[in-house]
PDB file of C-alpha atoms in Angstrom:
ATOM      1  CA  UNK A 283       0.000   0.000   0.000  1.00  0.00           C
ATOM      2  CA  UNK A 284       1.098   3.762  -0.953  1.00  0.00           C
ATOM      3  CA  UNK A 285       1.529   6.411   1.712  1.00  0.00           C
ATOM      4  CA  UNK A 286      -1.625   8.042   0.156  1.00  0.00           C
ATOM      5  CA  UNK A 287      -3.876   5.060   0.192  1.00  0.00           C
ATOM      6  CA  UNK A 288      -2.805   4.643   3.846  1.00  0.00           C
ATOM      7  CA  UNK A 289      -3.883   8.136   4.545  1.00  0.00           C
ATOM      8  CA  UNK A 290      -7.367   7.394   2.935  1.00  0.00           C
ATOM      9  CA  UNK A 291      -7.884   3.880   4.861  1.00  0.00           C
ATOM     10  CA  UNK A 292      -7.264   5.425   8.206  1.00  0.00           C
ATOM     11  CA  UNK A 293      -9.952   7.611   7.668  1.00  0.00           C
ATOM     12  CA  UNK A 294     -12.465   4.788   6.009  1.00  0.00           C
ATOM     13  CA  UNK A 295     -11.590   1.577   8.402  1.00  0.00           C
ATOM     14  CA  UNK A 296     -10.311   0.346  11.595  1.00  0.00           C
ATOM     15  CA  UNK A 297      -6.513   0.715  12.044  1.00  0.00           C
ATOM     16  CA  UNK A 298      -4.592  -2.599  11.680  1.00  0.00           C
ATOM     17  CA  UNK A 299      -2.623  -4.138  14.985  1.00  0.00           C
ATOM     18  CA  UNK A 300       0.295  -3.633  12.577  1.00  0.00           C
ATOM     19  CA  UNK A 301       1.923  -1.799  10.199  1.00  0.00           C
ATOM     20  CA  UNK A 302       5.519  -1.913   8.483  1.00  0.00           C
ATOM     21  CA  UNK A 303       6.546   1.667   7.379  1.00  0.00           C
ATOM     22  CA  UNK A 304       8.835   1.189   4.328  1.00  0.00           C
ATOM     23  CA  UNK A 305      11.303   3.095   2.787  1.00  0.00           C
ATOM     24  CA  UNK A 306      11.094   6.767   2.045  1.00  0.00           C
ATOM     25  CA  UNK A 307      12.287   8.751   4.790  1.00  0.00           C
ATOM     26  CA  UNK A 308      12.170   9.407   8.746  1.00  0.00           C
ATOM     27  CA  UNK A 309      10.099  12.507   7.790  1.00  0.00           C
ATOM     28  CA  UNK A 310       7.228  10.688   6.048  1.00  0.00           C
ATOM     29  CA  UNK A 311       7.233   8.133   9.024  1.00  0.00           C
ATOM     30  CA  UNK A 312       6.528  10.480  11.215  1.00  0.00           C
ATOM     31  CA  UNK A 313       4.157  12.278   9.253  1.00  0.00           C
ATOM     32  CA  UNK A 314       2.145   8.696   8.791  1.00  0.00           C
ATOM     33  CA  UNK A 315       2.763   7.800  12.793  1.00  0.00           C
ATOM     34  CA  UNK A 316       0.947  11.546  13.831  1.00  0.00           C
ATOM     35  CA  UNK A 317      -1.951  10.563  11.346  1.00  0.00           C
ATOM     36  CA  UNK A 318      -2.359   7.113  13.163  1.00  0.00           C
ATOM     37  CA  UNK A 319      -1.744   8.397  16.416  1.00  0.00           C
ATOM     38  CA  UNK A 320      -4.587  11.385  16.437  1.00  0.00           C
ATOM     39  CA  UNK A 321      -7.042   8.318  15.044  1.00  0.00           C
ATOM     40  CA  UNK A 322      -5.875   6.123  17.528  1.00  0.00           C
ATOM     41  CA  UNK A 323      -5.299   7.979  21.239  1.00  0.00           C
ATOM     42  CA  UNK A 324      -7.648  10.362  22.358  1.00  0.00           C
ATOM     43  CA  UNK A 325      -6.554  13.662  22.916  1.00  0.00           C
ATOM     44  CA  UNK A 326      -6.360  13.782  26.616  1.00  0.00           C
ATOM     45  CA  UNK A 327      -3.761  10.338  26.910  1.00  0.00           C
ATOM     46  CA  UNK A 328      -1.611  11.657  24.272  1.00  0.00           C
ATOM     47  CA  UNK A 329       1.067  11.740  27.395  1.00  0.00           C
ATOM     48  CA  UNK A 330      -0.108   7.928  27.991  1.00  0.00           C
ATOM     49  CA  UNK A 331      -0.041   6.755  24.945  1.00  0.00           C
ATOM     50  CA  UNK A 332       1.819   6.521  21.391  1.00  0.00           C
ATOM     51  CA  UNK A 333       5.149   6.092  22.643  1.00  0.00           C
ATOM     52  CA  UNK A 334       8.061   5.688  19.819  1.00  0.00           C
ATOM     53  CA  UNK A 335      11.241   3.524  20.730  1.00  0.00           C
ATOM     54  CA  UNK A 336      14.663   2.754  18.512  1.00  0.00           C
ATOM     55  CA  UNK A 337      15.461  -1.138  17.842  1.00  0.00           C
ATOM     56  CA  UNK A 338      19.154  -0.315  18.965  1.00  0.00           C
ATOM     57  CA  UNK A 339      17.409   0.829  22.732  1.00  0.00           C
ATOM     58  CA  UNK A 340      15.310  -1.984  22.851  1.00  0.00           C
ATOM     59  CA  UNK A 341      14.371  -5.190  22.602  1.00  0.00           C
ATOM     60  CA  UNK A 342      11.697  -7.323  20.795  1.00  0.00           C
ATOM     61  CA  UNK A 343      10.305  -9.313  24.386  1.00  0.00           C
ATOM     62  CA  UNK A 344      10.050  -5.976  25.767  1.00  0.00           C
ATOM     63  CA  UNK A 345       8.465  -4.420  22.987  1.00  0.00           C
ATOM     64  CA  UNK A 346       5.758  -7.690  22.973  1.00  0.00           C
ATOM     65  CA  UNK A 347       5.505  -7.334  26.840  1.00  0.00           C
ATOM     66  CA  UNK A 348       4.413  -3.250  25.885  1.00  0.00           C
ATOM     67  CA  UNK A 349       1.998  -4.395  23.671  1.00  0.00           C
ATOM     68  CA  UNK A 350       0.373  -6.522  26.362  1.00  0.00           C
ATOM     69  CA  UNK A 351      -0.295  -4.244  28.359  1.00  0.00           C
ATOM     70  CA  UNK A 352      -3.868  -2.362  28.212  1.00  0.00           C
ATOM     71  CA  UNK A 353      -3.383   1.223  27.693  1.00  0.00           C
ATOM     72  CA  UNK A 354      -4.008   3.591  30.040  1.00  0.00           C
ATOM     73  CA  UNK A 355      -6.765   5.531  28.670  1.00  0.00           C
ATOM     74  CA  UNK A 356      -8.130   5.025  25.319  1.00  0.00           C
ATOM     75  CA  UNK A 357      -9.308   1.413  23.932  1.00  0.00           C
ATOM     76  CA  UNK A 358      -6.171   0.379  22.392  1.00  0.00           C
ATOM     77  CA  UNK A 359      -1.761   0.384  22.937  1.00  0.00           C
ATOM     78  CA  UNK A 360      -0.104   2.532  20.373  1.00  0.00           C
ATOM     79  CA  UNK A 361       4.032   1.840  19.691  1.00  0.00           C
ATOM     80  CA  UNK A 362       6.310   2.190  16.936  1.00  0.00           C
ATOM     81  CA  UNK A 363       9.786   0.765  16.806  1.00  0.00           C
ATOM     82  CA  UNK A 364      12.206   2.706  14.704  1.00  0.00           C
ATOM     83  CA  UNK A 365      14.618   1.521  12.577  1.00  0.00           C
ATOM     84  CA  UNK A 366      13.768  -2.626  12.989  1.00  0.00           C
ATOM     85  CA  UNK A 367      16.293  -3.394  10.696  1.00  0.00           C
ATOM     86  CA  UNK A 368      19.020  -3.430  14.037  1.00  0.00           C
ATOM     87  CA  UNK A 369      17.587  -5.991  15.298  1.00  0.00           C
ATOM     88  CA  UNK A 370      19.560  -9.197  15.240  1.00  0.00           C
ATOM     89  CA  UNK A 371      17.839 -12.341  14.122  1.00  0.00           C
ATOM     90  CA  UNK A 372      17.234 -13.352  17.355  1.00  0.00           C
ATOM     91  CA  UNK A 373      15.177 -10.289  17.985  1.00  0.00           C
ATOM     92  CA  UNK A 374      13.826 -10.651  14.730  1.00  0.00           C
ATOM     93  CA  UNK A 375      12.124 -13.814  15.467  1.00  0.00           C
ATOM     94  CA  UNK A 376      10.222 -13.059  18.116  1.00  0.00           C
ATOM     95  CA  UNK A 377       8.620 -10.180  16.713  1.00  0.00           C
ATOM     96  CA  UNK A 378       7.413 -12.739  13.914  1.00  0.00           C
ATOM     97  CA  UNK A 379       5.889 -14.945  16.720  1.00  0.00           C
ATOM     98  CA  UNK A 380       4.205 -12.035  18.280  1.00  0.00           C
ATOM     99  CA  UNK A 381       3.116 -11.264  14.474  1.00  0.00           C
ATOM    100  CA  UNK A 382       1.594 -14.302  14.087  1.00  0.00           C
ATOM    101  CA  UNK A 383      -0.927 -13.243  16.211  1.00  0.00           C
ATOM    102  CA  UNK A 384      -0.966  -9.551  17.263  1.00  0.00           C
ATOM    103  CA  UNK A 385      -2.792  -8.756  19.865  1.00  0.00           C
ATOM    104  CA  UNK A 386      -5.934  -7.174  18.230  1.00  0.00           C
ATOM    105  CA  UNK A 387      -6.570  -4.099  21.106  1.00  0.00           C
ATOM    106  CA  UNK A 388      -2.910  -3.174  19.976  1.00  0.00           C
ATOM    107  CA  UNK A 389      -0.990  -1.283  17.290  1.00  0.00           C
ATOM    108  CA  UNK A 390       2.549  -1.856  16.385  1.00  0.00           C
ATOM    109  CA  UNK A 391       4.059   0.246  13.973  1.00  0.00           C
ATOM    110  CA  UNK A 392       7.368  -0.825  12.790  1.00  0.00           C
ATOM    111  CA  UNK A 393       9.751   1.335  10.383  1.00  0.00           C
ATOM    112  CA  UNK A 394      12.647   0.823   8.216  1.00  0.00           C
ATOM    113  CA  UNK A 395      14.276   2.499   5.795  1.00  0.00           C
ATOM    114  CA  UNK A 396      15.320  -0.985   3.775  1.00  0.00           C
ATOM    115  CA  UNK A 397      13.657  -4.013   3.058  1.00  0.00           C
ATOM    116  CA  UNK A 398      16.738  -5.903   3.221  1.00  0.00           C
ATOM    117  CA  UNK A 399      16.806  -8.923   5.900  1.00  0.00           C
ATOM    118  CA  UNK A 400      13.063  -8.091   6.721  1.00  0.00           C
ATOM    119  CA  UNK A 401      11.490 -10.211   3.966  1.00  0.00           C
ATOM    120  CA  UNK A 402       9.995 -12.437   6.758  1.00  0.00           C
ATOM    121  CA  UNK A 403       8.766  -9.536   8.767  1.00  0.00           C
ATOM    122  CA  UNK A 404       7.273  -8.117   5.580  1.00  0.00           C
ATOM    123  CA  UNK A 405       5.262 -11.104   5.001  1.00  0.00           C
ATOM    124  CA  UNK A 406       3.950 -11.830   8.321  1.00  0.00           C
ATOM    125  CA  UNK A 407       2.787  -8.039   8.911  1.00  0.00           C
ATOM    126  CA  UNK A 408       1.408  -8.165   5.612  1.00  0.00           C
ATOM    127  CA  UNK A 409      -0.526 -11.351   7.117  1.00  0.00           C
ATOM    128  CA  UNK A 410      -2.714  -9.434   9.815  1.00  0.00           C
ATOM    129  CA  UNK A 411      -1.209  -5.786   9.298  1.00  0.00           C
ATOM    130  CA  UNK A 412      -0.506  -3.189   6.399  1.00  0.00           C
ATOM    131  CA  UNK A 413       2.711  -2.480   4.881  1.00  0.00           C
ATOM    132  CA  UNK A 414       2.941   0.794   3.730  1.00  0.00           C
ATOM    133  CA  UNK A 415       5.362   2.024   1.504  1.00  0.00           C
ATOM    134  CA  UNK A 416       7.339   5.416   1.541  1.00  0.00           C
ATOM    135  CA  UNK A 417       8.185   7.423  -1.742  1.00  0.00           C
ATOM    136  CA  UNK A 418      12.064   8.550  -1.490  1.00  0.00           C
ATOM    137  CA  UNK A 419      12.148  12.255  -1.361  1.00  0.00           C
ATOM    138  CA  UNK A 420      13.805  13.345  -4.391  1.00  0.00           C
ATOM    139  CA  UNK A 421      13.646  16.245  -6.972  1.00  0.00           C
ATOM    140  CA  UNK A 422      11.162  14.374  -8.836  1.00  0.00           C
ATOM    141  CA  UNK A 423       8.306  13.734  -6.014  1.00  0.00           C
ATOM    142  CA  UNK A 424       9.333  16.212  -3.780  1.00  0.00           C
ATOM    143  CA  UNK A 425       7.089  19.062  -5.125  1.00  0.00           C
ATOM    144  CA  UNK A 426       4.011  16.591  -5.332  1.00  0.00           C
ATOM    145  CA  UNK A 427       4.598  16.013  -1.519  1.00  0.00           C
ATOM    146  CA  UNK A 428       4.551  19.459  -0.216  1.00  0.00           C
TER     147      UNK A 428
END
């Protein structure tokens, strides 16, 4: 799926319990994450709620144990993991048995930059999640953006 069309479901369905930001840049994550987090966390547990972590600062069992846990105000647990790529294979695998079955009152949002070593990850997001993927920023698609 295309940033845009990702745009347009969060506003037409339920949000997924996750989703696999690919590609593009840092700046269009973050652009996608604030659009998912206003639909997802009420305004008042925005300080609760939505919290963004960095694979190198964490790891996957805690990052499953997170999305566990019932949020505290709101109906369901917002994340995202930066830059998933870090994370040795070891990590790697136990995201994709969490993936196999996501909790469904959660949202994990997972971002790289490259798809390289994250074929599996790819696939099982793609399974119960979204993948979205991120234009590169460039002289071409850059005016079309802003």
């Amino acid at each position: 799926m295309l940033y845009n069309q990702f745009l347009h479901q969060l506003d037409t369905s339920k949000p997924a319990p996750a989703y696999l930001f690919l590609g593009g840049s840092d700046l269009l994550h973050n652009e996608a994450w604030k659009a998912l987090k206003e639909r997802i966390v009420p305004p008042k547990a925005a300080r609760f709620n939505g919290e963004k972590l960095h694979a190198a600062e964490c790891n996957a069992e805690d990052v499953i144990n997170r999305m566990r846990i019932l949020p505290m105000f709101g109906t369901r647990q917002l994340l995202m993991v930066q830059n998933v790529e870090e994370w040795k294979k070891e990590q790697k695998e136990v995201l994709l048995t969490y993936l196999a079955q996501p909790n469904p009152n959660a949202c994990l949002v997972l971002t790289t930059l490259s798809r390289k070593g994250l074929e599996k990850v790819e696939e099982a997001v793609s399974r119960h999640g979204v993948v979205v993927t991120f234009p590169v920023l460039g002289d071409k698609n850059l005016p079309g953006w802003l």
